[in-house]
Coordinates of C-alpha atoms in Angstrom, one line a residue:
Chain A
M17 CA 1.7 26.4 11.3
N18 CA 2.4 24.3 8.2
L19 CA 2.5 20.7 9.3
R20 CA 5.7 19.9 7.5
I21 CA 7.5 22.8 9.1
H22 CA 6.0 21.9 12.5
A23 CA 7.2 18.3 12.1
A24 CA 10.7 19.5 11.0
R25 CA 10.8 21.6 14.2
V26 CA 9.8 18.7 16.5
I27 CA 12.3 16.3 14.9
A28 CA 15.1 18.9 14.7
R29 CA 14.8 19.4 18.5
R30 CA 15.3 15.7 19.1
K31 CA 18.1 15.4 16.6
T32 CA 19.9 18.4 18.1
L33 CA 19.6 16.8 21.6
E34 CA 20.8 13.5 20.3
T35 CA 23.9 15.1 18.7
V36 CA 24.9 17.1 21.8
L37 CA 24.5 13.9 23.8
N38 CA 27.0 12.2 21.5
P39 CA 30.7 12.3 22.5
G40 CA 31.6 12.7 18.8
F41 CA 30.4 16.2 18.8
Y42 CA 32.7 17.2 21.7
I43 CA 35.6 15.3 20.2
A44 CA 35.2 17.4 17.0
Q45 CA 34.8 20.6 19.0
T46 CA 37.9 19.8 21.0
A47 CA 39.9 18.9 17.9
G48 CA 38.9 22.3 16.4
L49 CA 39.9 24.2 19.4
L50 CA 43.2 22.3 19.6
L51 CA 44.0 23.1 16.0
G52 CA 43.2 26.7 16.7
Y53 CA 45.5 26.8 19.7
I54 CA 48.4 25.2 17.7
L55 CA 47.9 27.8 14.9
I56 CA 47.8 30.8 17.2
T57 CA 50.8 29.8 19.3
G58 CA 52.7 28.9 16.1
F59 CA 51.9 32.3 14.7
T60 CA 53.5 34.2 17.6
G61 CA 56.6 32.0 17.2
A62 CA 56.9 32.8 13.5
I63 CA 57.3 36.6 13.9
D64 CA 60.7 38.2 13.7
S65 CA 61.9 41.8 13.1
S66 CA 60.6 41.7 9.5
G67 CA 57.2 40.5 10.5
F68 CA 55.4 37.2 10.0
S69 CA 57.3 34.5 8.1
F70 CA 55.7 31.0 8.1
E71 CA 59.1 29.4 7.5
L72 CA 60.1 30.2 11.1
N73 CA 57.7 27.8 12.7
P74 CA 57.6 24.1 11.9
V75 CA 53.7 23.9 12.0
Y76 CA 53.3 27.0 9.8
D77 CA 56.1 25.9 7.5
F78 CA 54.2 22.7 6.8
V79 CA 50.8 24.3 6.5
G80 CA 52.2 27.3 4.5
R81 CA 54.1 25.2 2.0
A82 CA 51.1 23.0 1.4
M83 CA 48.9 26.0 0.9
V84 CA 51.4 27.7 -1.3
G85 CA 51.5 24.6 -3.4
A86 CA 47.7 24.5 -3.7
F87 CA 46.7 28.1 -3.9
G88 CA 49.9 30.2 -4.5
R89 CA 52.1 32.5 -2.4
T90 CA 49.9 35.6 -2.9
F91 CA 46.9 33.7 -1.5
V92 CA 48.9 32.6 1.6
D93 CA 50.4 36.0 2.2
K94 CA 46.9 37.5 2.1
L95 CA 45.7 34.8 4.4
F96 CA 48.2 35.8 7.1
S97 CA 48.2 39.6 6.5
E98 CA 45.8 40.2 9.3
G99 CA 47.3 37.7 11.7
P100 CA 46.6 34.0 12.3
F101 CA 42.9 34.1 13.0
L102 CA 41.5 33.8 9.5
L103 CA 43.3 30.5 8.8
A104 CA 42.7 29.4 12.4
L105 CA 38.9 30.0 12.0
Y106 CA 38.6 27.9 8.9
I107 CA 40.9 25.1 10.1
S108 CA 39.2 25.0 13.5
F109 CA 35.8 24.8 11.9
L110 CA 36.6 21.9 9.7
P111 CA 36.4 19.0 12.3
S112 CA 32.9 20.1 13.4
F113 CA 31.8 20.8 9.8
F114 CA 32.8 17.3 8.6
Y115 CA 31.5 15.7 11.8
L116 CA 28.1 17.4 11.4
S117 CA 27.7 16.9 7.7
I118 CA 28.9 13.3 7.4
N119 CA 26.9 12.4 10.5
S120 CA 23.8 13.9 8.9
V121 CA 24.3 12.1 5.6
F122 CA 24.9 8.8 7.4
R123 CA 22.0 9.3 9.8
F124 CA 19.5 10.2 7.1
S125 CA 20.5 7.1 5.0
F126 CA 20.4 4.9 8.0
E127 CA 17.1 6.2 9.2
K128 CA 15.6 5.5 5.8
K129 CA 17.1 2.0 5.7
V130 CA 15.7 1.0 9.2
G131 CA 12.3 2.5 8.5
A132 CA 12.5 5.4 11.0
I133 CA 11.6 7.9 8.3
E134 CA 8.8 5.7 7.1
L135 CA 7.4 5.5 10.7
I136 CA 7.5 9.3 11.1
S137 CA 5.9 9.6 7.6
Y138 CA 2.8 7.6 8.8
G139 CA 2.0 10.8 10.8
P140 CA 1.7 14.4 9.6
A141 CA 5.3 14.5 8.3
D142 CA 7.1 13.3 5.2
G143 CA 10.7 12.8 3.9
T144 CA 11.1 16.5 3.4
S145 CA 10.2 17.2 7.1
C146 CA 12.9 14.7 8.1
F147 CA 15.7 16.2 6.0
L148 CA 14.7 19.7 6.9
A149 CA 15.0 18.7 10.5
S150 CA 18.5 17.4 9.8
Y151 CA 19.4 20.6 8.1
V152 CA 18.0 22.8 10.9
K153 CA 20.0 20.7 13.4
D154 CA 23.2 21.3 11.4
I155 CA 22.6 25.0 11.2
L156 CA 21.9 25.3 14.9
L157 CA 25.0 23.3 15.9
T158 CA 27.1 25.3 13.3
L159 CA 26.0 28.5 14.9
L160 CA 27.0 27.1 18.3
T161 CA 30.4 26.0 16.9
I162 CA 31.0 29.4 15.3
A163 CA 30.0 31.1 18.5
I164 CA 32.5 29.0 20.5
L165 CA 35.3 29.6 18.0
F166 CA 34.5 33.4 17.9
I167 CA 34.7 33.6 21.7
Y168 CA 37.8 31.5 21.8
F169 CA 39.7 33.5 19.2
A170 CA 38.5 36.8 20.6
V171 CA 40.0 35.8 24.0
A172 CA 43.2 34.6 22.2
A173 CA 43.4 37.9 20.3
F174 CA 43.0 39.9 23.5
N175 CA 45.6 37.9 25.3
N176 CA 48.2 38.0 22.5
N177 CA 47.4 41.7 21.6
I178 CA 46.6 40.8 18.0
V179 CA 43.5 42.1 16.2
L180 CA 41.0 39.7 14.8
G181 CA 41.0 41.5 11.4
S182 CA 38.1 42.5 9.2
R183 CA 38.4 39.4 7.0
F184 CA 38.0 37.3 10.1
L185 CA 34.8 39.2 11.1
Y186 CA 33.3 38.9 7.6
S187 CA 34.2 35.2 7.5
V188 CA 32.0 34.5 10.5
P189 CA 28.7 34.9 8.6
L190 CA 30.3 33.7 5.4
I191 CA 31.3 30.4 7.0
L192 CA 27.7 29.8 8.1
F193 CA 26.2 30.4 4.6
T194 CA 28.9 28.4 2.9
S195 CA 28.6 25.4 5.2
S196 CA 24.8 25.6 5.0
A197 CA 25.0 25.2 1.2
L198 CA 27.4 22.2 1.7
Y199 CA 25.0 20.7 4.3
A200 CA 22.2 21.0 1.6
Y201 CA 24.5 19.0 -0.8
G202 CA 24.9 16.4 1.9
I203 CA 21.1 16.1 2.1
L204 CA 20.9 15.8 -1.7
A205 CA 23.5 13.0 -1.6
A206 CA 21.5 11.2 1.2
V207 CA 18.1 11.3 -0.6
A208 CA 19.5 10.5 -4.0
T209 CA 21.2 7.2 -2.9
D210 CA 20.0 4.0 -1.3
N211 CA 22.5 3.4 1.4
A212 CA 24.8 5.2 3.8
V213 CA 28.1 4.2 2.1
S214 CA 26.9 5.4 -1.3
A215 CA 25.6 8.6 0.3
I216 CA 28.8 9.5 2.1
S217 CA 30.9 8.6 -1.0
L218 CA 28.7 10.8 -3.2
Y219 CA 28.9 13.6 -0.7
M220 CA 32.7 13.4 -0.3
G221 CA 32.9 13.3 -4.1
I222 CA 30.9 16.5 -4.4
V223 CA 33.1 18.3 -1.8
I224 CA 36.3 17.2 -3.6
F225 CA 34.8 18.3 -6.9
F226 CA 34.1 21.7 -5.4
L227 CA 37.6 21.9 -4.0
I228 CA 39.2 21.1 -7.4
I229 CA 37.1 23.9 -8.9
L230 CA 38.3 26.3 -6.1
M231 CA 41.9 25.4 -6.7
G232 CA 41.4 26.1 -10.4
T233 CA 40.5 29.7 -9.6
F234 CA 44.0 30.3 -8.3
S235 CA 46.4 30.6 -11.2
I236 CA 49.3 28.7 -9.8
V237 CA 47.9 25.2 -10.4
S238 CA 49.1 23.8 -13.6
G239 CA 49.1 20.7 -15.7
Y240 CA 46.4 18.0 -15.2
V241 CA 44.8 19.7 -12.2
S242 CA 44.5 23.0 -14.0
T243 CA 43.0 21.3 -17.1
L244 CA 40.6 19.3 -15.0
S245 CA 39.6 22.3 -12.9
G246 CA 39.0 24.4 -16.0
V247 CA 36.7 21.8 -17.4
F248 CA 34.9 21.4 -14.1
T249 CA 34.5 25.1 -13.6
R250 CA 33.0 25.6 -17.1
I251 CA 30.5 22.8 -16.5
A252 CA 29.5 23.2 -12.9
G253 CA 31.4 26.1 -11.3
W254 CA 28.2 27.9 -10.6
L255 CA 27.0 24.9 -8.5
S256 CA 29.9 25.2 -6.0
P257 CA 29.4 27.0 -2.7
L258 CA 33.2 27.4 -2.5
F259 CA 33.0 29.5 -5.7
Y260 CA 30.7 32.0 -4.0
W261 CA 32.7 31.8 -0.8
N262 CA 35.7 32.9 -2.8
L263 CA 33.7 35.6 -4.5
S264 CA 32.6 37.1 -1.1
L265 CA 36.1 36.9 0.4
T266 CA 37.5 38.6 -2.6
G267 CA 34.9 41.3 -2.1
V268 CA 36.1 41.8 1.4
E269 CA 39.8 41.9 0.4
S270 CA 39.1 44.5 -2.3
G271 CA 36.7 46.5 -0.1
K272 CA 33.7 45.8 -2.4
A273 CA 30.8 45.1 -0.1
G274 CA 28.6 44.3 -3.1
F275 CA 30.6 41.2 -3.9
F276 CA 30.4 40.0 -0.3
I277 CA 26.6 40.5 -0.2
T278 CA 26.1 39.0 -3.7
G279 CA 28.1 35.9 -2.6
I280 CA 25.9 35.5 0.5
V281 CA 22.7 36.0 -1.4
I282 CA 23.8 33.5 -4.1
L283 CA 24.8 31.0 -1.4
S284 CA 21.3 31.3 0.1
V285 CA 19.6 30.8 -3.2
L286 CA 21.9 27.9 -4.0
T287 CA 21.0 26.3 -0.6
G288 CA 17.3 26.7 -1.4
I289 CA 17.7 25.2 -4.9
V290 CA 19.6 22.2 -3.6
L291 CA 17.0 21.6 -0.8
F292 CA 14.2 21.9 -3.3
A293 CA 15.9 19.4 -5.5
S294 CA 16.1 17.1 -2.5
H295 CA 12.4 17.6 -1.9
L296 CA 11.6 16.6 -5.5
I297 CA 13.8 13.5 -5.2
V298 CA 12.2 12.4 -2.0
G299 CA 8.8 12.9 -3.6
V300 CA 9.8 10.6 -6.5
K301 CA 11.8 8.0 -4.5
G302 CA 9.6 8.0 -1.4
V303 CA 10.7 7.1 2.1
R304 CA 10.2 3.4 2.0
K305 CA 13.3 1.4 2.9
Chain B
M158 CA -14.3 4.9 6.0
I159 CA -11.8 3.1 3.8
K160 CA -12.7 2.4 0.2
T161 CA -10.6 1.4 -2.8
R162 CA -11.5 0.9 -6.4
G163 CA -9.5 -1.2 -8.8
L164 CA -6.3 -0.7 -6.8
V165 CA -3.2 -1.9 -8.7
K166 CA 0.5 -1.8 -7.8
K167 CA 3.1 -2.9 -10.2
Y168 CA 6.8 -3.1 -9.6
G169 CA 8.3 -3.4 -13.1
S170 CA 6.5 -6.3 -14.7
F171 CA 5.5 -7.8 -11.3
T172 CA 2.0 -7.1 -10.2
A173 CA 1.9 -7.0 -6.4
V174 CA -1.7 -5.8 -6.1
D175 CA -4.2 -6.6 -8.9
G176 CA -7.5 -4.7 -8.8
V177 CA -8.3 -4.7 -5.1
D178 CA -11.7 -3.3 -4.1
L179 CA -12.2 -2.7 -0.4
N180 CA -15.1 -1.1 1.3
I181 CA -14.7 -0.9 5.1
P182 CA -17.4 1.0 7.0
T183 CA -16.8 3.0 10.2
G184 CA -16.3 1.0 13.3
E185 CA -15.4 -2.3 11.7
I186 CA -12.5 -4.5 12.5
Y187 CA -11.3 -5.7 9.1
G188 CA -8.7 -8.4 8.7
L189 CA -6.5 -8.9 5.6
L190 CA -5.1 -12.4 5.3
G191 CA -2.7 -13.8 2.9
P192 CA 0.5 -15.7 2.5
N193 CA 3.9 -13.9 2.2
G194 CA 4.1 -11.9 -1.0
A195 CA 0.4 -11.9 -1.5
G196 CA 0.2 -8.1 -1.6
K197 CA -0.9 -7.3 2.0
T198 CA 1.9 -4.9 2.7
S199 CA 1.7 -3.2 -0.7
T200 CA -2.0 -2.7 -0.1
I201 CA -1.5 -1.2 3.3
M202 CA 1.4 1.0 2.1
M203 CA -0.9 2.4 -0.6
L204 CA -3.6 3.1 1.9
L205 CA -1.1 4.9 4.0
G206 CA 0.2 7.0 1.1
I207 CA 3.7 5.6 1.5
V208 CA 3.6 3.8 -1.9
K209 CA 1.9 5.3 -4.9
P210 CA -0.7 3.1 -6.6
T211 CA -0.1 2.3 -10.3
R212 CA -3.8 2.5 -10.9
G213 CA -7.0 2.8 -9.0
D214 CA -8.6 5.1 -6.4
I215 CA -8.4 5.3 -2.6
F216 CA -11.1 7.0 -0.6
L217 CA -10.5 7.7 3.1
F218 CA -13.0 9.4 5.3
G219 CA -15.3 9.7 2.4
E220 CA -13.0 11.7 0.1
P221 CA -10.3 10.9 -2.4
Y222 CA -7.1 10.3 -0.6
N223 CA -4.2 12.6 -1.4
P224 CA -1.1 11.5 0.4
K225 CA 0.3 15.0 0.3
R226 CA -2.5 16.1 2.6
L227 CA -0.6 15.7 5.9
D228 CA -3.6 16.7 7.9
L229 CA -5.5 13.5 6.9
R230 CA -2.6 11.5 8.4
K231 CA -3.4 13.0 11.8
R232 CA -6.6 10.8 11.7
I233 CA -4.6 7.6 11.1
G234 CA -2.7 5.5 13.6
V235 CA -0.2 2.8 12.4
V236 CA 1.4 -0.1 14.2
P237 CA 4.0 -1.5 11.8
E238 CA 5.3 -5.0 11.9
N239 CA 8.9 -3.9 12.7
H240 CA 9.8 -0.9 14.7
P241 CA 13.0 1.1 14.2
H242 CA 13.2 1.6 18.0
G243 CA 17.0 1.2 17.7
M244 CA 17.0 4.8 16.3
W245 CA 15.5 6.1 19.5
S246 CA 17.0 3.7 22.0
W247 CA 18.6 6.6 23.9
M248 CA 15.2 8.0 24.7
T249 CA 12.9 7.0 27.6
A250 CA 9.4 5.7 26.8
Y251 CA 8.0 9.1 27.8
E252 CA 10.5 11.1 25.7
Y253 CA 9.7 8.8 22.7
L254 CA 6.0 9.2 23.1
E255 CA 6.3 13.0 23.8
M256 CA 8.1 13.4 20.4
F257 CA 5.2 11.8 18.6
A258 CA 2.6 13.6 20.7
E259 CA 4.3 16.9 19.7
L260 CA 4.4 15.7 16.1
F261 CA 0.6 15.1 16.2
E262 CA 0.0 18.2 18.3
V263 CA -1.7 16.2 21.0
K264 CA -3.4 18.4 23.6
D265 CA -2.6 17.6 27.3
K266 CA 0.1 15.2 26.1
E267 CA 1.3 14.3 29.6
R268 CA -2.0 13.0 30.7
R269 CA -2.7 11.2 27.5
I270 CA 0.7 9.4 27.6
E271 CA 0.2 8.4 31.2
K272 CA -3.4 7.1 30.6
L273 CA -2.4 5.0 27.6
L274 CA 0.7 3.6 29.2
S275 CA -1.4 2.6 32.2
Q276 CA -3.9 0.9 29.8
V277 CA -1.1 -1.4 28.5
R278 CA 0.5 -1.8 31.9
L279 CA 3.7 0.1 31.1
S280 CA 3.3 2.9 33.6
E281 CA 6.2 1.6 35.7
V282 CA 8.6 1.9 32.8
I283 CA 7.7 5.4 31.7
N284 CA 11.2 6.6 32.5
K285 CA 13.1 3.5 31.3
K286 CA 15.2 3.8 28.1
I287 CA 13.6 2.2 25.1
G288 CA 16.8 0.3 24.4
E289 CA 16.1 -1.8 27.5
F290 CA 12.6 -2.8 26.4
S291 CA 11.6 -6.4 25.5
R292 CA 9.8 -7.2 22.2
G293 CA 6.5 -7.3 23.9
M294 CA 7.0 -4.0 25.6
L295 CA 8.1 -2.4 22.4
Q296 CA 4.9 -3.7 20.7
K297 CA 2.8 -2.2 23.4
L298 CA 4.7 1.1 23.2
S299 CA 4.1 1.1 19.5
F300 CA 0.4 0.7 20.2
V301 CA 0.4 3.6 22.6
R302 CA 2.3 5.7 20.0
A303 CA -0.3 4.9 17.4
L304 CA -3.2 5.8 19.7
L305 CA -1.7 9.0 21.1
H306 CA -3.6 11.3 18.7
D307 CA -6.9 9.4 19.0
P308 CA -7.0 8.3 15.4
D309 CA -10.2 7.4 13.5
I310 CA -8.5 4.5 11.7
L311 CA -5.9 2.2 13.1
F312 CA -3.7 0.1 10.8
L313 CA -2.1 -2.8 12.5
D314 CA 0.5 -4.9 10.6
E315 CA 1.1 -8.2 12.4
P316 CA 0.2 -6.6 15.8
I317 CA 0.7 -9.7 17.9
S318 CA 3.5 -11.3 16.1
G319 CA 6.2 -12.4 18.6
L320 CA 4.2 -11.7 21.7
D321 CA 3.8 -14.1 24.6
P322 CA 0.2 -15.3 25.5
L323 CA -0.3 -12.6 28.1
G324 CA 0.9 -9.9 25.7
I325 CA -1.4 -11.3 23.0
K326 CA -4.3 -11.1 25.3
Q327 CA -3.5 -7.6 26.4
I328 CA -3.2 -6.4 22.8
R329 CA -6.4 -8.3 21.8
D330 CA -8.3 -6.6 24.6
L331 CA -6.8 -3.2 23.6
I332 CA -7.9 -3.7 20.0
L333 CA -11.4 -4.7 21.0
E334 CA -11.6 -1.8 23.5
E335 CA -10.5 0.7 20.9
N336 CA -13.1 -0.7 18.5
R337 CA -15.8 -0.3 21.1
E338 CA -14.9 3.3 21.2
G339 CA -15.8 3.5 17.5
R340 CA -12.4 3.2 15.9
T341 CA -12.1 1.5 12.5
I342 CA -9.4 -1.1 12.6
F343 CA -7.6 -2.6 9.7
I344 CA -5.4 -5.6 10.6
S345 CA -3.0 -7.6 8.5
S346 CA -1.9 -10.8 10.2
H347 CA -0.9 -14.4 9.7
L348 CA -2.0 -15.4 13.2
L349 CA -5.3 -16.7 12.0
S350 CA -6.7 -18.0 15.2
E351 CA -6.3 -14.4 16.7
M352 CA -7.9 -12.8 13.6
E353 CA -10.8 -15.2 14.1
K354 CA -11.3 -13.8 17.7
I355 CA -10.9 -10.2 16.7
C356 CA -12.2 -9.4 13.2
H357 CA -15.7 -8.7 12.1
R358 CA -14.9 -9.2 8.5
V359 CA -11.9 -10.7 6.7
A360 CA -10.5 -10.7 3.2
I361 CA -8.1 -13.2 1.8
I362 CA -5.6 -11.9 -0.7
S363 CA -3.4 -14.1 -2.9
R364 CA -1.2 -13.1 -5.8
G365 CA -2.4 -9.5 -5.4
R366 CA -6.1 -10.4 -5.8
L367 CA -8.8 -10.5 -3.2
M368 CA -9.9 -14.2 -3.3
A369 CA -12.7 -13.9 -0.7
E370 CA -14.2 -11.3 1.5
D371 CA -17.0 -11.8 3.9
R372 CA -18.1 -11.8 7.5
M373 CA -16.1 -14.3 9.5
E374 CA -19.0 -16.8 9.9
S375 CA -20.1 -16.7 6.3
L376 CA -16.5 -17.0 5.0
L377 CA -15.9 -20.1 7.1
N378 CA -19.1 -21.6 6.0
N379 CA -18.3 -21.0 2.3
L380 CA -14.8 -22.2 2.6
S381 CA -15.4 -25.5 4.3
R382 CA -16.4 -28.5 2.1
E383 CA -17.3 -30.4 5.2
R384 CA -18.1 -29.8 8.8
K385 CA -17.9 -31.8 12.0
I386 CA -20.7 -32.9 14.4
L387 CA -19.7 -33.6 17.9
I388 CA -22.0 -36.0 19.9
D389 CA -21.4 -36.6 23.6
L390 CA -22.4 -40.0 24.8
E391 CA -22.1 -41.8 28.2
S392 CA -19.6 -44.2 26.5
I393 CA -18.6 -45.1 23.0
P394 CA -18.7 -48.8 22.1
S395 CA -15.5 -49.8 20.2
E396 CA -17.4 -50.8 17.0
L397 CA -19.6 -47.7 16.9
P398 CA -17.3 -45.4 14.8
D399 CA -17.1 -48.0 12.1
E400 CA -20.9 -48.5 12.1
V401 CA -21.4 -44.7 11.9
K402 CA -18.9 -44.6 9.0
R403 CA -21.2 -46.9 7.0
L404 CA -24.0 -44.3 6.9
S405 CA -24.2 -42.9 3.4
Y406 CA -23.7 -39.2 4.4
V407 CA -20.9 -39.7 6.9
L408 CA -17.4 -39.0 5.5
D409 CA -15.5 -39.9 8.6
C410 CA -16.0 -40.9 12.3
R411 CA -13.8 -41.3 15.3
G412 CA -14.1 -41.4 19.0
D413 CA -12.5 -38.8 21.2
G414 CA -13.1 -39.8 24.9
N415 CA -16.8 -39.9 25.2
T416 CA -17.3 -37.6 22.2
L417 CA -18.1 -39.0 18.8
V418 CA -16.5 -36.8 16.1
I419 CA -18.4 -37.2 12.8
T420 CA -17.4 -35.5 9.6
V421 CA -20.3 -34.8 7.2
P422 CA -20.7 -32.8 4.0
R423 CA -21.2 -29.0 4.4
E424 CA -24.7 -29.0 3.0
G425 CA -27.7 -30.6 4.8
D426 CA -28.7 -31.2 8.4
Y427 CA -27.7 -34.7 9.6
R428 CA -28.3 -34.3 13.4
K429 CA -31.8 -35.9 13.3
G430 CA -30.6 -38.9 11.3
L431 CA -27.6 -39.4 13.6
S432 CA -29.7 -39.1 16.7
E433 CA -32.2 -41.7 15.4
F434 CA -29.3 -44.0 14.5
L435 CA -27.8 -43.8 18.0
I436 CA -31.1 -44.2 19.8
K437 CA -31.7 -47.4 17.8
K438 CA -28.4 -48.6 19.2
N439 CA -29.7 -47.8 22.7
L440 CA -27.2 -44.9 23.0
I441 CA -28.5 -41.5 24.3
P442 CA -26.9 -38.4 22.8
L443 CA -26.2 -36.1 25.8
S444 CA -25.4 -33.2 23.5
I445 CA -25.0 -32.5 19.8
K446 CA -22.8 -29.7 18.6
E447 CA -21.7 -28.6 15.1
Q448 CA -18.1 -27.4 14.7
M449 CA -17.1 -24.9 12.0
V450 CA -13.8 -25.3 10.3
S451 CA -11.3 -22.9 11.9
L452 CA -10.0 -19.9 10.0
E453 CA -6.6 -21.6 10.2
E454 CA -7.9 -24.6 8.4
A455 CA -9.8 -22.5 5.9
F456 CA -6.7 -20.5 5.2
V457 CA -4.7 -23.7 4.4
T458 CA -7.6 -24.7 2.1
I459 CA -7.4 -21.3 0.4
T460 CA -3.7 -21.1 -0.2
K461 CA -3.0 -24.7 -1.0
E462 CA -6.1 -26.1 -2.6
N463 CA -8.9 -23.8 -3.5
V464 CA -7.3 -20.8 -5.0
E465 CA -9.1 -21.3 -8.3
M466 CA -12.5 -21.9 -6.6
L467 CA -12.0 -18.7 -4.6
A468 CA -11.0 -16.8 -7.6
A469 CA -14.2 -17.9 -9.3
M470 CA -16.1 -16.8 -6.1
G471 CA -14.4 -13.5 -6.2
E472 CA -15.4 -12.9 -9.8
S473 CA -19.0 -13.8 -9.1
R474 CA -19.2 -11.4 -6.2

């Protein structure tokens, strides 16, 4: 086996174990499940004779108004057309996603600073092995998180006699590919900067940048945000995993499987490109603290 | 085993290593001495492939060293000066060593770990968390980690720094034992008295340049301008040191108990003349010993006084 891959596998196993031994991981999981619970119970309370209306439930009213403001009424109506699970899946996933990604960015920067990566690199490993290990750990724990959420929502759907919906089912793999591309950007931020604070700031900047681009793809935004988003989209829209996530989801809504698959393929290619860029940066910058 | 040719490392306009040539054969314990900022660490980092040389060539195991060849790193063991053990403080000693054993694809890792831990007397703490280890225990653990994969070359950066006398002895014994098994050992240290006990050959680096490199004995001979002759007598009359000082070749003389400590120039043999002088005074020399300058003294000479002279020596080598 390639020594770099072998090293990544060995380190990933330890990193995964370290993360699952950390209470933070369980706090993030619990927060996600709690949010899911609130959204599902709120949904059942927001149904009247005319069907679902988010204004009927205080939680949904708050979430719905915020989302209508950001993405438009059409988007929100589509979001709830198959029940609460699509929104609940994404919202419930966010705590774990941010925990895993920010933790990885912080850990990589910190490990570089204290010389842990240098120590590992004295052996048959290098900086690339270390960040690949971090990436593999994130993917494994994301799979675990998605599995937990899927089981949780499947049980909730069964108990409340609501279907999960096709968009929910398509979103399960989509969420994995989208988050994996965002994890790759986290690695890029960690290897490109010299300390943990800069790395996390850069990563959050990248995520916010992608969110602004996404908001720009919905026509309701206007004024400064719209102009900014338009400029960002023209310059770097193709770099955003959220752009391809939206492409895939649009494909599912319109019944065009090609769009969905194209989005997934591009997300995979984008992940590969970002990881390769990280590899080149580590090669140039080295692993010395 | 280790060879460099014209090794240069520049950081901007600052030259950290300036044309270092090393040639370390298999099985040698080689010491690199130098004050802080002399270029020791940069040299080691280049040899390990962690830092890229600005110029020059490195040959390891008889072939040009390519840091991208990870397989070559399996033949190298490293004990760095500072260990980021805080990163793995949640692991037990066994789990920590197991991770590195897997990284190096060590066969029969369980037995190897137990054997090495027993060698450094850490068997009893095999299941203790690293976070609870003392500095000395961590240093020994780092040694075990570096030896897990049975490397051909061992790089040690300040291996005994911060250890208590017992810990120093254990590590010294371990180094000598590993060397007896044929391992080439490259040590960087400022604990000169220990280097003296361990190294076959030492090099002194200052401002990025190798000022001197020789076998320990020759280096000490070359570095000292003077040497001491110790003569044991039954007793030392109070006026004797002053009388000895009047001899033309004596630089200094003092009594230390029943031992006459006489400082003479490095060149020449003065033992016969001193014996005759003492016998004329009806004093019988019980023993005559010559004392070399210690490496510690030589090092002070190098860094404070004789840099130019050594540079000239280095150029004439």
